[in-house]
Amino acid sequence: MSAMEFAKEIDLRNLPCPMPVVKISKGIKEVAVGQVVKAVTTDPGALTDFPAWAKTSGHQILETEEAGGEVSFFIKRLK
Amino acid sequence: MEASVRDELLRLFGSKLTREMVLNLETCSRCGLCTPACHAYASLSQPRYAPAYRAEVVRRVYKRHFTAQGRLLPALGEAKPLTDAALEELREAAYSCTGCRRCMVCCPFGVDTQQILSIAKLLLVGAQAEPEILAMLADVSIAKGENIDALKAGFLEGVKRLEAKVVERWRVQAGATPIPTEVEGADMLYVALAGAHSIIPAAAVFNAAGENWSLSFFEAVNFGAFVGDPAKTRRILDRIVHEARRLGVKEVCICECGTAVRVAKQLSGGQPFRVVSLTEVHARYLREGRIRVKKLPGSFTYHDPCQIARNGGVYDEPRLILGSIVEDFREMSPDPRYNWCCGGGGGLVAMGEETLDFRMRSSRVKADQMRESGADVVVTACENCHTQLDNINTHYGLGKDVKFLSSLLAEALTDR
Amino acid sequence: MATLTYIVLVPMTYLAVGVFAAGTLWRLAGLLRRPRLGLPLAVYPTQKPGWAYALADALLLPTVLRHNPVLWVALALFHLGLLALVLGHLELVADIPPLQAVPHAIFLGKGAVGLAMLLCLLYFFSRRLVSPTKDLSVPEDYLLLALFFLTVLFGSQMDWARNWYDYSTMSVNDYRAYLWSLVTLRPSIASVDGTGHTFMLVAHVLCADLLLMAFPFTKLMHAIFTFALNRIRRG
């Protein structure tokens, strides 16, 4: 388990296109600026989509963690 | 609306006025034959969803600013100047149309409502009034293209993890590299979506057929086309074109995504490779005897994705595939040319919950069609259609399974 | 009244023909000046040769026949009637021997063509009174229907008079003298002025002139554009 603290966890496993990006962009607005969201995904595309999304929307990916075929992103809301 | 903004928007409008577009704008006689052809009108009986009505919303502005009649006698054609209110009407018209072009099959002239509404979408982009989600998704695609070198490593790790799943289910077919990437001189570049479901079954079939293929770093879907921004559409497509040219592939195979197939086929231009849909490739494997399949139990029907069938010509291939892998196939529409749109195209599904209520209300006729097919499983070959059909299935309590054609084919693979 | 008759029958008719011809050419030139989009915009499946299917689509309206057979019958009657009347008017200007290969009276149908067209026009009008066609209609649609109705009504009235109630105050030769004088640019209304049917003729020509002038600037251009647009749809 990661020691990273987060305010909200979003399940993005096995979603149709383009729901992972749509849901993470909505989900990040549900925490306060400065708080962290944990997003869990199984899709390889998400591994490039999320960093690209973070770049365009101005949020920060603090850490990426892999466990049992799933990848968790810890994303800090910056604005 | 400020005069300078309006001038700029009218300049954008003018840039869309090609010969084809002027014919679309000038030929309608408002006979109304297209009205019942639209699934939204057929489901909701509201005139504002009649294709000619939506087109008229654009046409009124066109008349007022670009025609002699509209300038001299605006009342004759109810010509309207471009205002904020007109922009709101354009938004309603553009984003309640899925671009399925079923209305074109009923029109005596062949007026292309989707083309006309592409003007509305461009004006909304120009006025920065396009749906935020679609614009955001298009920007993410572009950012990915610009930063691909930094992002590659993560993607490759993800692909490695998927390989285990391919091997687990299709041990014999998997081969040494179940999901190859960056294969220079590959015969085929496969462009998938973000989801594992668009990669794993496709990989199984490619490997079974002994295809010399390579997985693209990019997703096939083009959000630039959904939002209606020609510049972004181009940039998103160019990522794939450049990758295909760099690897020197002969074919670019687009996954089960209707918009991606249509955009790539139409806009790639003269390239050293040709663009095909996954469905066409799968049918080819079966025709050439490159894969062996068994028959699956159950009753099946097929939903023709509009962008692949009516607007792309792929009708026979899915039927050939289903004919090979199922015993009980039932046509959804007596004539596939008149198949109802799923109601989720044109970016509506991509807008998610925001459009769910409209998508469900406007697809009553689709739900009836699915129910009346009598099949247990509804098969389709488009990501958007799949999501929408799945939503319809739940909303209308149809109790069916909704499956991708490629997944079904992978299920039917046999090594004997 | 005599002045008004002259204005409608001579200068206004010249003007109408001029506006019709120049306006239509101007519109076509404007269209051809535009760049082509050049993308495949066909509806599939396509059939070869595309131009032959496009021509059939434009002339036979198979989509209308399939989706609204009643409308198809009315459209077929109306457009064929229009063709018969245009030919009738050409024969009214001068003898056209090839057309008389099958001998017939000038204006086919002994007045039935005009009557059929009027009924079709009433049907088109009634369609526009109910939703959803009503919601699509604009003033131009009603105005054109009204102009067609009046043109055919006044024109038919002259035809019916000769055919049905034996009121032949003006003969084919009288109309021909007037029309021929226009064609040869020596306009004279002597043969058609001051008779019991002069009013009908003036009303007919007035409405027809308005229609001719409206042609290039209204949806009537579909008569030409339909060929090009159907060609695009057929790929």
XYZ file of C-alpha atoms in Angstrom:
730
model
C 0.000 0.000 0.000
C 1.090 3.482 -0.733
C 1.624 5.947 2.041
C 0.282 8.682 -0.235
C -2.791 10.340 1.274
C -5.763 11.147 -0.925
C -9.136 12.830 -0.493
C -11.050 10.793 -3.055
C -10.648 7.569 -4.994
C -12.072 7.223 -8.497
C -12.593 3.836 -10.105
C -11.712 4.018 -13.794
C -11.354 0.291 -14.449
C -12.707 -1.108 -17.732
C -14.474 2.038 -18.889
C -15.404 2.772 -22.494
C -13.636 5.523 -24.428
C -13.364 8.389 -23.432
C -14.784 7.957 -19.949
C -11.475 7.659 -18.037
C -10.450 11.182 -19.039
C -14.001 12.550 -18.715
C -14.407 11.106 -15.231
C -11.010 12.177 -13.946
C -11.569 15.727 -15.169
C -14.942 15.816 -13.383
C -13.616 14.012 -10.314
C -10.760 16.416 -9.706
C -13.283 19.256 -9.364
C -14.888 17.424 -6.451
C -11.885 17.934 -4.180
C -10.447 21.202 -2.925
C -7.428 22.833 -4.533
C -4.321 21.240 -3.035
C -6.039 17.926 -2.306
C -5.166 14.649 -4.007
C -7.320 12.245 -6.036
C -6.426 8.582 -6.505
C -7.503 7.232 -9.897
C -7.340 3.498 -10.552
C -7.222 2.215 -14.120
C -6.519 -0.957 -16.086
C -6.196 0.655 -19.521
C -2.800 1.112 -21.142
C -4.079 4.182 -23.008
C -4.723 5.886 -19.683
C -0.988 5.788 -18.992
C -0.442 8.291 -21.769
C -3.825 10.005 -21.574
C -3.600 11.037 -17.917
C -0.202 12.751 -18.138
C -1.378 14.529 -21.301
C -4.592 15.534 -19.550
C -2.692 16.758 -16.464
C -0.533 18.888 -18.737
C -3.428 20.536 -20.588
C -5.605 21.023 -17.510
C -2.794 22.163 -15.215
C -2.894 19.522 -12.491
C 0.018 17.533 -11.116
C 0.569 13.781 -11.126
C 2.452 13.152 -7.869
C 2.954 9.450 -8.175
C 2.081 6.450 -10.323
C 1.865 3.065 -8.694
C 1.340 -0.394 -10.178
C -0.129 -3.356 -8.354
C -1.764 -6.523 -9.673
C -2.241 -5.301 -13.246
C -3.799 -2.037 -12.103
C -2.271 1.398 -12.150
C -3.075 4.111 -9.626
C -2.449 7.758 -10.327
C -2.208 10.243 -7.467
C -3.186 13.594 -8.879
C -3.053 16.902 -7.016
C -5.594 19.541 -7.908
C -3.657 22.737 -8.557
C -6.419 25.136 -9.619
C -22.450 40.087 -29.864
C -19.663 42.514 -30.664
C -19.270 43.484 -34.292
C -15.680 42.234 -34.421
C -16.703 38.835 -33.044
C -19.538 38.594 -35.533
C -17.259 39.513 -38.418
C -14.829 36.816 -37.379
C -17.603 34.226 -37.087
C -18.970 35.210 -40.491
C -15.473 34.809 -41.912
C -15.452 31.262 -40.497
C -18.899 30.699 -42.005
C -17.608 31.886 -45.377
C -14.672 29.496 -45.171
C -17.133 26.586 -45.080
C -18.958 27.680 -48.233
C -17.556 25.204 -50.696
C -19.432 24.204 -53.820
C -20.810 21.144 -52.055
C -21.913 23.198 -49.060
C -23.706 25.831 -51.154
C -25.607 23.038 -52.906
C -26.602 21.642 -49.514
C -27.755 25.064 -48.364
C -29.592 26.099 -51.522
C -31.390 22.975 -52.675
C -33.793 22.099 -49.842
C -37.457 22.612 -50.740
C -38.600 21.952 -47.169
C -40.740 19.018 -48.288
C -40.275 17.417 -44.876
C -39.520 13.904 -46.140
C -36.467 13.791 -43.890
C -38.554 14.426 -40.787
C -39.484 10.843 -39.837
C -36.027 9.676 -40.932
C -34.374 11.154 -37.840
C -34.371 8.888 -34.781
C -34.687 11.919 -32.520
C -37.838 13.112 -34.297
C -39.206 9.584 -34.646
C -38.749 9.076 -30.902
C -39.815 12.490 -29.639
C -42.118 13.975 -32.342
C -40.700 17.452 -31.838
C -40.274 19.553 -34.984
C -36.982 21.033 -33.781
C -35.441 17.597 -34.284
C -36.502 17.388 -37.927
C -33.326 17.374 -40.042
C -34.625 20.146 -42.313
C -35.469 22.231 -39.250
C -31.943 21.885 -37.854
C -30.534 22.737 -41.281
C -32.861 25.760 -41.478
C -31.287 27.122 -38.280
C -27.984 27.370 -40.167
C -29.690 28.325 -43.420
C -31.426 31.357 -41.897
C -28.078 32.863 -40.939
C -26.656 31.916 -44.328
C -29.506 33.646 -46.134
C -29.192 36.841 -44.130
C -25.447 37.235 -44.591
C -24.620 35.463 -47.846
C -27.604 35.594 -50.250
C -29.332 38.285 -52.281
C -32.774 37.177 -51.128
C -31.851 37.275 -47.453
C -30.252 40.714 -47.719
C -33.097 42.328 -49.677
C -36.164 40.435 -48.437
C -35.176 38.695 -45.195
C -38.804 38.004 -44.258
C -39.305 35.761 -47.286
C -37.000 33.063 -45.973
C -37.096 34.081 -42.302
C -33.441 35.062 -42.620
C -31.835 35.936 -39.300
C -28.673 37.826 -38.427
C -25.965 36.061 -36.439
C -26.602 36.950 -32.809
C -26.031 35.319 -29.434
C -29.560 33.915 -29.619
C -28.847 32.454 -33.062
C -25.673 30.907 -31.665
C -27.699 29.216 -28.925
C -30.055 27.782 -31.564
C -27.064 26.562 -33.568
C -25.729 24.812 -30.480
C -29.022 23.040 -29.835
C -29.268 21.984 -33.490
C -25.666 20.823 -33.823
C -25.361 18.808 -30.655
C -28.683 17.025 -30.938
C -27.642 15.637 -34.333
C -25.522 12.500 -34.301
C -24.370 12.954 -37.905
C -25.764 9.547 -38.869
C -26.971 10.850 -42.258
C -30.049 8.630 -42.264
C -32.032 11.688 -43.400
C -29.946 11.730 -46.587
C -31.333 8.353 -47.565
C -34.844 9.829 -47.605
C -34.129 13.249 -49.142
C -35.057 13.619 -52.829
C -31.982 15.800 -53.390
C -29.416 14.304 -51.023
C -29.074 17.317 -48.724
C -26.353 16.512 -46.180
C -27.546 17.704 -42.774
C -24.311 16.650 -41.091
C -22.301 18.858 -43.459
C -24.631 21.796 -42.847
C -24.338 21.370 -39.092
C -20.555 21.313 -39.390
C -20.940 25.061 -40.022
C -22.802 25.407 -36.735
C -20.070 23.485 -34.925
C -17.317 25.612 -36.452
C -19.091 28.827 -35.415
C -19.438 27.505 -31.863
C -15.717 26.680 -31.802
C -15.002 30.197 -33.087
C -17.191 31.710 -30.369
C -15.617 29.413 -27.763
C -19.072 28.033 -27.058
C -18.396 24.424 -28.042
C -19.009 21.685 -25.438
C -16.145 21.949 -22.935
C -15.686 18.195 -22.564
C -15.141 17.651 -26.285
C -12.711 20.555 -26.546
C -10.803 19.228 -23.515
C -10.609 15.729 -25.003
C -9.316 17.100 -28.303
C -6.657 19.114 -26.458
C -5.553 16.029 -24.505
C -5.128 14.108 -27.785
C -3.019 16.906 -29.213
C -0.898 17.205 -26.039
C -0.294 13.477 -26.201
C 0.971 13.804 -29.762
C 3.313 16.619 -28.780
C 4.773 14.768 -25.784
C 4.772 11.228 -27.036
C 8.499 10.652 -26.482
C 8.125 11.389 -22.781
C 4.960 9.292 -22.516
C 6.086 6.211 -24.439
C 7.675 4.402 -21.481
C 4.470 4.390 -19.439
C 2.448 3.146 -22.371
C 4.858 0.310 -23.100
C 4.689 -0.811 -19.466
C 0.907 -0.882 -19.694
C 1.068 -2.900 -22.888
C 3.412 -5.429 -21.280
C 0.867 -5.990 -18.523
C -1.841 -6.623 -21.115
C 0.271 -9.219 -22.866
C -0.162 -11.548 -19.925
C -3.914 -11.396 -20.453
C -3.586 -12.219 -24.151
C -1.372 -15.208 -23.402
C -3.663 -16.399 -20.618
C -6.643 -16.729 -22.961
C -5.059 -17.379 -26.371
C -1.887 -19.296 -25.495
C -1.433 -20.974 -28.871
C -2.011 -17.864 -30.978
C -0.079 -15.390 -28.841
C 3.413 -16.022 -30.227
C 6.647 -14.509 -28.934
C 5.453 -10.911 -28.739
C 1.710 -10.885 -28.082
C 1.413 -7.103 -28.499
C 4.197 -5.725 -30.701
C 4.954 -2.001 -30.759
C 7.398 0.121 -32.763
C 7.839 -2.585 -35.421
C 9.586 -0.900 -38.343
C 8.528 -2.426 -41.629
C 5.393 -3.977 -40.118
C 2.650 -4.666 -42.632
C 0.002 -3.110 -40.449
C -0.274 -0.373 -37.841
C -3.225 -1.064 -35.552
C -4.715 2.041 -33.962
C -6.788 1.163 -30.901
C -8.507 3.092 -28.127
C -7.335 3.653 -24.549
C -9.269 0.672 -23.222
C -7.822 -2.819 -22.926
C -11.011 -4.147 -24.550
C -10.021 -2.606 -27.860
C -6.503 -4.149 -27.734
C -6.673 -7.662 -26.260
C -9.176 -9.362 -28.621
C -7.715 -7.576 -31.642
C -4.228 -8.789 -30.680
C -5.505 -12.356 -30.337
C -6.948 -12.305 -33.852
C -3.892 -10.619 -35.441
C -1.618 -13.210 -33.864
C -3.868 -16.088 -34.891
C -3.752 -14.812 -38.480
C 0.028 -14.474 -38.352
C -0.214 -10.743 -39.061
C 2.978 -8.672 -39.045
C 1.520 -5.835 -37.010
C 2.426 -3.071 -34.607
C 0.277 -1.293 -32.018
C 0.058 2.484 -32.339
C 0.907 4.760 -29.407
C -2.159 6.812 -30.162
C -5.873 6.370 -29.756
C -7.866 6.231 -32.959
C -10.782 8.418 -31.925
C -10.736 11.960 -33.221
C -12.331 14.389 -30.773
C -11.470 17.219 -33.122
C -14.081 15.807 -35.504
C -16.672 15.507 -32.729
C -16.173 19.069 -31.625
C -16.130 20.176 -35.273
C -12.745 21.881 -35.316
C -10.999 21.174 -38.659
C -7.543 22.288 -37.423
C -7.645 20.013 -34.384
C -9.094 17.161 -36.436
C -6.090 17.433 -38.735
C -3.518 17.560 -35.917
C -5.031 14.559 -34.161
C -5.077 12.522 -37.364
C -1.564 13.606 -38.326
C -0.123 11.913 -35.226
C -1.206 8.584 -36.690
C -0.219 9.440 -40.241
C 3.313 10.356 -39.093
C 3.660 7.183 -37.060
C 2.492 5.054 -39.998
C 4.958 6.752 -42.351
C 7.811 6.425 -39.879
C 7.254 2.685 -39.516
C 6.641 2.280 -43.243
C 3.491 0.196 -42.873
C 1.328 -0.850 -45.819
C -1.954 -0.587 -43.965
C -3.386 1.412 -41.097
C -6.105 -0.563 -39.370
C -8.541 1.486 -37.309
C -10.218 -0.146 -34.321
C -13.948 -0.375 -33.728
C -14.649 3.360 -33.625
C -16.928 4.736 -36.336
C -15.715 8.313 -36.324
C -12.080 7.236 -36.299
C -12.654 4.992 -39.321
C -14.464 7.669 -41.303
C -12.045 10.471 -40.464
C -8.955 8.356 -41.205
C -10.359 7.024 -44.478
C -11.572 10.412 -45.687
C -8.862 12.761 -44.524
C -5.600 10.792 -44.717
C -5.091 11.918 -48.297
C -2.649 10.332 -50.715
C -0.437 8.177 -48.458
C 1.803 5.179 -49.075
C -0.528 3.159 -46.855
C -4.229 2.410 -47.083
C -6.737 2.789 -44.283
C -9.003 -0.115 -43.332
C -11.387 -0.840 -40.495
C -10.797 -3.739 -38.128
C -14.010 -5.342 -39.410
C -12.699 -5.364 -42.987
C -9.421 -6.928 -41.860
C -11.229 -9.629 -39.890
C -13.456 -10.484 -42.848
C -10.337 -10.744 -45.006
C -8.739 -13.223 -42.587
C -11.835 -15.404 -42.784
C -12.067 -15.186 -46.573
C -8.389 -16.107 -46.937
C -8.657 -18.907 -44.387
C -6.029 -17.311 -42.157
C -7.931 -17.922 -38.927
C -9.975 -20.882 -37.741
C -13.187 -20.313 -35.856
C -15.941 -22.264 -34.180
C -19.641 -21.479 -33.974
C -20.872 -19.769 -30.817
C -24.201 -20.618 -29.188
C -26.992 -18.032 -28.832
C -28.942 -15.670 -31.097
C -27.263 -12.560 -32.454
C -28.186 -9.364 -34.256
C -25.876 -6.694 -35.692
C -26.129 -2.923 -35.332
C -24.497 -1.204 -38.316
C -22.540 1.812 -37.018
C -23.580 4.723 -39.267
C -20.038 5.974 -39.886
C -18.865 2.516 -40.920
C -21.867 1.299 -42.936
C -24.015 4.103 -44.349
C -21.098 6.522 -44.467
C -18.313 4.033 -45.093
C -19.750 1.186 -47.147
C -18.863 -1.673 -44.781
C -22.054 -3.778 -44.851
C -21.034 -7.229 -46.097
C -17.946 -7.766 -43.929
C -19.658 -7.904 -40.513
C -22.262 -10.278 -41.943
C -19.551 -12.510 -43.326
C -17.879 -12.605 -39.908
C -21.104 -13.319 -38.033
C -22.085 -15.907 -40.636
C -18.864 -17.745 -39.803
C -19.081 -17.652 -36.016
C -22.772 -17.840 -35.074
C -25.554 -20.235 -36.076
C -28.440 -17.887 -35.328
C -28.087 -14.451 -36.921
C -31.069 -12.091 -37.202
C -31.057 -8.828 -39.145
C -31.960 -5.837 -37.003
C -33.495 -3.825 -39.850
C -35.116 -5.382 -42.947
C -32.763 -3.202 -44.999
C -29.456 -2.269 -43.281
C -29.346 0.993 -45.260
C -32.255 2.175 -43.116
C -30.872 0.969 -39.799
C -31.653 3.458 -37.013
C -28.723 5.354 -35.549
C -27.912 4.259 -31.989
C -28.418 7.867 -30.937
C -24.961 8.300 -29.461
C -22.825 9.597 -32.341
C -21.455 13.041 -33.058
C -19.803 13.299 -29.650
C -23.005 12.766 -27.660
C -21.717 9.633 -25.931
C -18.386 11.299 -25.232
C -20.250 14.017 -23.322
C -21.341 11.268 -20.928
C -23.952 11.966 -18.255
C -24.550 15.445 -19.657
C -26.376 14.011 -22.663
C -27.663 10.748 -21.165
C -31.259 11.885 -20.723
C -31.551 13.150 -24.315
C -29.742 10.100 -25.661
C -32.203 7.772 -23.960
C -35.341 9.706 -24.908
C -34.234 10.113 -28.520
C -33.432 6.424 -28.996
C -36.845 4.947 -28.295
C -37.040 3.703 -31.900
C -33.623 2.082 -31.536
C -34.743 0.302 -28.370
C -37.823 -0.998 -30.240
C -35.618 -2.235 -33.053
C -33.302 -4.036 -30.634
C -36.243 -5.615 -28.815
C -37.971 -6.705 -32.030
C -34.840 -8.337 -33.406
C -35.545 -11.154 -30.941
C -31.816 -11.809 -30.572
C -30.162 -12.299 -27.188
C -26.955 -10.535 -28.157
C -26.619 -7.188 -29.942
C -23.270 -7.004 -31.722
C -21.670 -3.841 -33.058
C -18.313 -2.564 -34.283
C -18.109 0.936 -32.803
C -17.124 2.079 -29.324
C -19.727 4.857 -29.203
C -22.513 2.627 -30.495
C -21.541 -0.021 -27.963
C -21.738 2.402 -25.031
C -25.025 3.863 -26.252
C -26.592 0.443 -26.972
C -25.514 -0.675 -23.520
C -27.152 2.409 -21.992
C -30.331 1.749 -24.012
C -30.303 -1.877 -22.917
C -30.256 -0.817 -19.268
C -32.618 2.155 -19.606
C -35.323 0.242 -21.508
C -34.752 -3.006 -19.602
C -34.162 -5.061 -22.746
C -32.173 -7.769 -20.968
C -29.765 -8.301 -23.851
C -26.009 -8.606 -24.065
C -24.160 -5.951 -26.043
C -20.877 -7.111 -27.530
C -18.109 -5.961 -29.810
C -17.781 -7.868 -33.073
C -14.019 -8.182 -32.542
C -14.479 -9.663 -29.053
C -16.947 -12.167 -30.431
C -14.519 -13.199 -33.167
C -11.703 -13.583 -30.646
C -14.012 -15.735 -28.520
C -14.694 -17.932 -31.538
C -11.000 -18.471 -32.357
C -9.954 -22.090 -32.206
C -6.621 -23.764 -32.824
C -8.222 -26.892 -34.204
C -55.945 50.019 -68.101
C -54.513 49.804 -71.615
C -51.188 51.132 -70.328
C -51.136 48.593 -67.555
C -51.885 45.814 -70.011
C -49.013 46.945 -72.171
C -46.575 47.253 -69.267
C -47.273 43.723 -68.078
C -47.374 42.097 -71.480
C -44.324 43.781 -72.947
C -41.680 45.511 -70.792
C -42.298 43.431 -67.690
C -42.140 40.201 -69.650
C -38.844 41.209 -71.244
C -37.571 42.144 -67.806
C -38.708 38.813 -66.352
C -36.980 36.771 -69.027
C -33.844 38.887 -68.599
C -33.803 38.515 -64.799
C -34.471 34.793 -65.112
C -31.652 34.178 -67.586
C -29.074 36.550 -66.124
C -29.944 35.653 -62.526
C -29.700 31.930 -63.163
C -26.375 32.278 -64.971
C -25.082 34.530 -62.190
C -26.074 31.975 -59.569
C -24.461 29.110 -61.472
C -21.287 31.117 -62.046
C -21.217 31.948 -58.329
C -21.488 28.269 -57.501
C -18.744 27.244 -59.915
C -16.430 29.928 -58.559
C -16.493 28.293 -55.135
C -13.736 25.873 -54.195
C -14.632 22.210 -54.006
C -14.524 20.381 -50.684
C -13.452 17.321 -52.607
C -14.055 14.772 -49.822
C -16.022 11.597 -50.409
C -19.513 12.447 -49.221
C -21.407 9.500 -50.681
C -24.080 7.522 -48.933
C -23.272 3.810 -49.212
C -23.762 1.393 -50.819
C -22.842 3.212 -54.025
C -23.662 1.875 -57.479
C -21.924 2.372 -60.780
C -22.187 4.388 -62.932
C -22.841 7.016 -60.280
C -23.993 9.654 -62.756
C -26.731 7.382 -64.143
C -28.082 6.645 -60.672
C -27.854 10.319 -59.757
C -29.822 11.224 -62.877
C -32.449 8.617 -62.009
C -32.610 9.945 -58.430
C -33.146 13.494 -59.670
C -35.746 12.651 -62.311
C -37.648 9.731 -60.789
C -37.483 10.627 -57.055
C -37.175 7.013 -55.838
C -36.678 8.124 -52.218
C -40.037 9.920 -52.285
C -41.762 6.916 -53.853
C -40.439 4.707 -51.075
C -41.244 6.947 -48.145
C -44.354 8.826 -49.268
C -46.076 7.344 -52.357
C -48.965 9.845 -52.258
C -46.548 12.768 -52.357
C -44.657 11.024 -55.159
C -47.813 10.810 -57.306
C -48.539 14.504 -56.710
C -44.936 15.517 -57.439
C -44.875 13.409 -60.594
C -48.182 14.878 -61.840
C -47.073 18.415 -61.000
C -43.643 18.230 -62.611
C -44.840 16.332 -65.700
C -47.661 18.848 -65.983
C -45.134 21.655 -65.792
C -43.142 20.018 -68.583
C -46.273 19.625 -70.730
C -47.168 23.276 -70.200
C -43.661 24.499 -71.029
C -43.806 22.491 -74.270
C -47.296 23.845 -74.935
C -46.002 27.403 -74.600
C -43.106 26.685 -76.942
C -45.592 25.420 -79.508
C -47.622 28.536 -78.908
C -44.662 30.638 -79.988
C -44.077 28.767 -83.226
C -44.722 25.406 -84.846
C -42.175 22.844 -83.747
C -42.533 20.083 -86.360
C -40.597 17.347 -84.473
C -43.023 17.709 -81.569
C -45.895 17.182 -83.961
C -44.552 13.759 -85.009
C -47.522 12.567 -82.994
C -50.197 15.066 -84.056
C -51.903 16.830 -81.168
C -53.649 20.050 -80.334
C -51.401 22.727 -78.819
C -51.560 22.153 -75.053
C -52.107 18.498 -74.286
C -54.938 17.090 -72.243
C -57.755 19.469 -73.216
C -57.390 21.442 -69.995
C -56.891 18.439 -67.703
C -53.195 19.161 -67.178
C -53.875 22.545 -65.595
C -56.639 21.114 -63.446
C -54.400 18.290 -62.227
C -51.648 20.775 -61.373
C -54.040 22.958 -59.411
C -55.139 19.940 -57.384
C -51.488 19.042 -56.759
C -50.785 22.594 -55.627
C -53.717 22.468 -53.221
C -52.305 19.235 -51.847
C -48.831 20.758 -51.444
C -50.414 23.717 -49.686
C -52.439 21.511 -47.342
C -49.274 19.606 -46.377
C -47.777 22.887 -45.242
C -50.713 23.559 -42.944
C -49.938 20.635 -40.655
C -46.960 19.826 -38.476
C -44.163 18.966 -39.045
C -44.110 20.414 -42.595
C -45.793 23.533 -41.169
C -42.873 24.051 -38.782
C -40.395 23.843 -41.629
C -42.244 26.223 -43.949
C -41.249 29.832 -44.492
C -43.193 32.610 -46.300
C -41.271 31.868 -49.498
C -42.847 28.396 -49.634
C -46.405 29.752 -49.465
C -45.676 32.626 -51.811
C -44.300 30.348 -54.510
C -47.258 27.994 -54.147
C -49.630 30.942 -54.474
C -47.832 32.275 -57.541
C -47.888 28.868 -59.199
C -51.539 28.441 -58.330
C -52.553 31.797 -59.804
C -50.378 31.375 -62.894
C -51.878 27.992 -63.662
C -55.400 29.089 -62.745
C -55.461 32.121 -65.061
C -53.644 30.232 -67.804
C -55.970 27.274 -67.545
C -58.960 29.571 -67.572
C -58.042 30.577 -71.131
C -57.452 26.943 -72.048
C -60.670 25.766 -70.414
C -62.664 28.514 -72.165
C -61.611 27.228 -75.562
C -61.936 23.538 -74.668
C -64.837 23.386 -72.268
C -67.245 26.249 -72.774
C -66.696 27.094 -76.388
C -65.672 30.644 -75.595
C -63.011 31.184 -78.218
C -62.669 34.936 -78.083
C -58.928 34.461 -78.565
C -57.499 31.775 -80.811
C -54.111 30.093 -80.865
C -53.182 32.415 -83.703
C -53.913 35.503 -81.575
C -51.633 34.293 -78.769
C -49.024 33.311 -81.329
C -49.065 36.762 -82.929
C -48.408 38.352 -79.525
C -45.674 35.907 -78.487
C -43.992 35.985 -81.895
C -43.909 39.765 -81.799
C -42.065 39.524 -78.479
C -39.589 36.980 -79.823
C -38.839 39.065 -82.918
C -38.436 42.193 -80.766
C -41.325 43.962 -82.526
C -43.709 43.839 -79.607
C -47.389 44.162 -80.402
C -50.329 43.376 -78.155
C -52.945 44.208 -80.772
C -54.094 40.608 -81.248
C -54.736 40.032 -77.544
C -55.836 43.455 -76.343
C -59.423 44.533 -75.763
C -60.980 41.075 -75.759
C -62.967 39.259 -73.104
C -59.862 37.331 -72.095
C -57.345 40.114 -71.930
C -57.670 40.330 -68.162
C -56.984 36.596 -67.802
C -53.936 36.900 -70.020
C -52.554 39.912 -68.155
C -53.073 38.197 -64.782
C -51.480 34.998 -66.110
C -48.464 36.769 -67.569
C -48.043 38.937 -64.464
C -47.839 35.894 -62.174
C -45.649 33.982 -64.615
C -43.267 36.952 -64.838
C -43.006 37.073 -61.067
C -42.243 33.345 -60.977
C -39.555 33.673 -63.632
C -37.922 36.489 -61.711
C -38.140 34.543 -58.437
C -36.523 31.467 -59.946
C -32.841 32.349 -59.487
C -33.340 33.731 -55.989
C -35.477 31.042 -54.375
C -35.606 27.320 -53.748
C -36.866 26.908 -57.332
C -33.172 26.536 -58.175
C -33.559 22.973 -56.939
C -34.586 22.234 -60.536
C -30.911 22.618 -61.460
C -29.070 21.924 -58.206
C -30.727 18.549 -57.690
C -28.565 16.996 -60.415
C -25.314 18.133 -58.812
C -26.306 17.277 -55.255
C -27.600 13.838 -56.170
C -24.324 13.236 -57.970
C -22.425 13.947 -54.746
C -24.659 11.587 -52.780
C -24.071 8.816 -55.321
C -20.311 9.184 -54.941
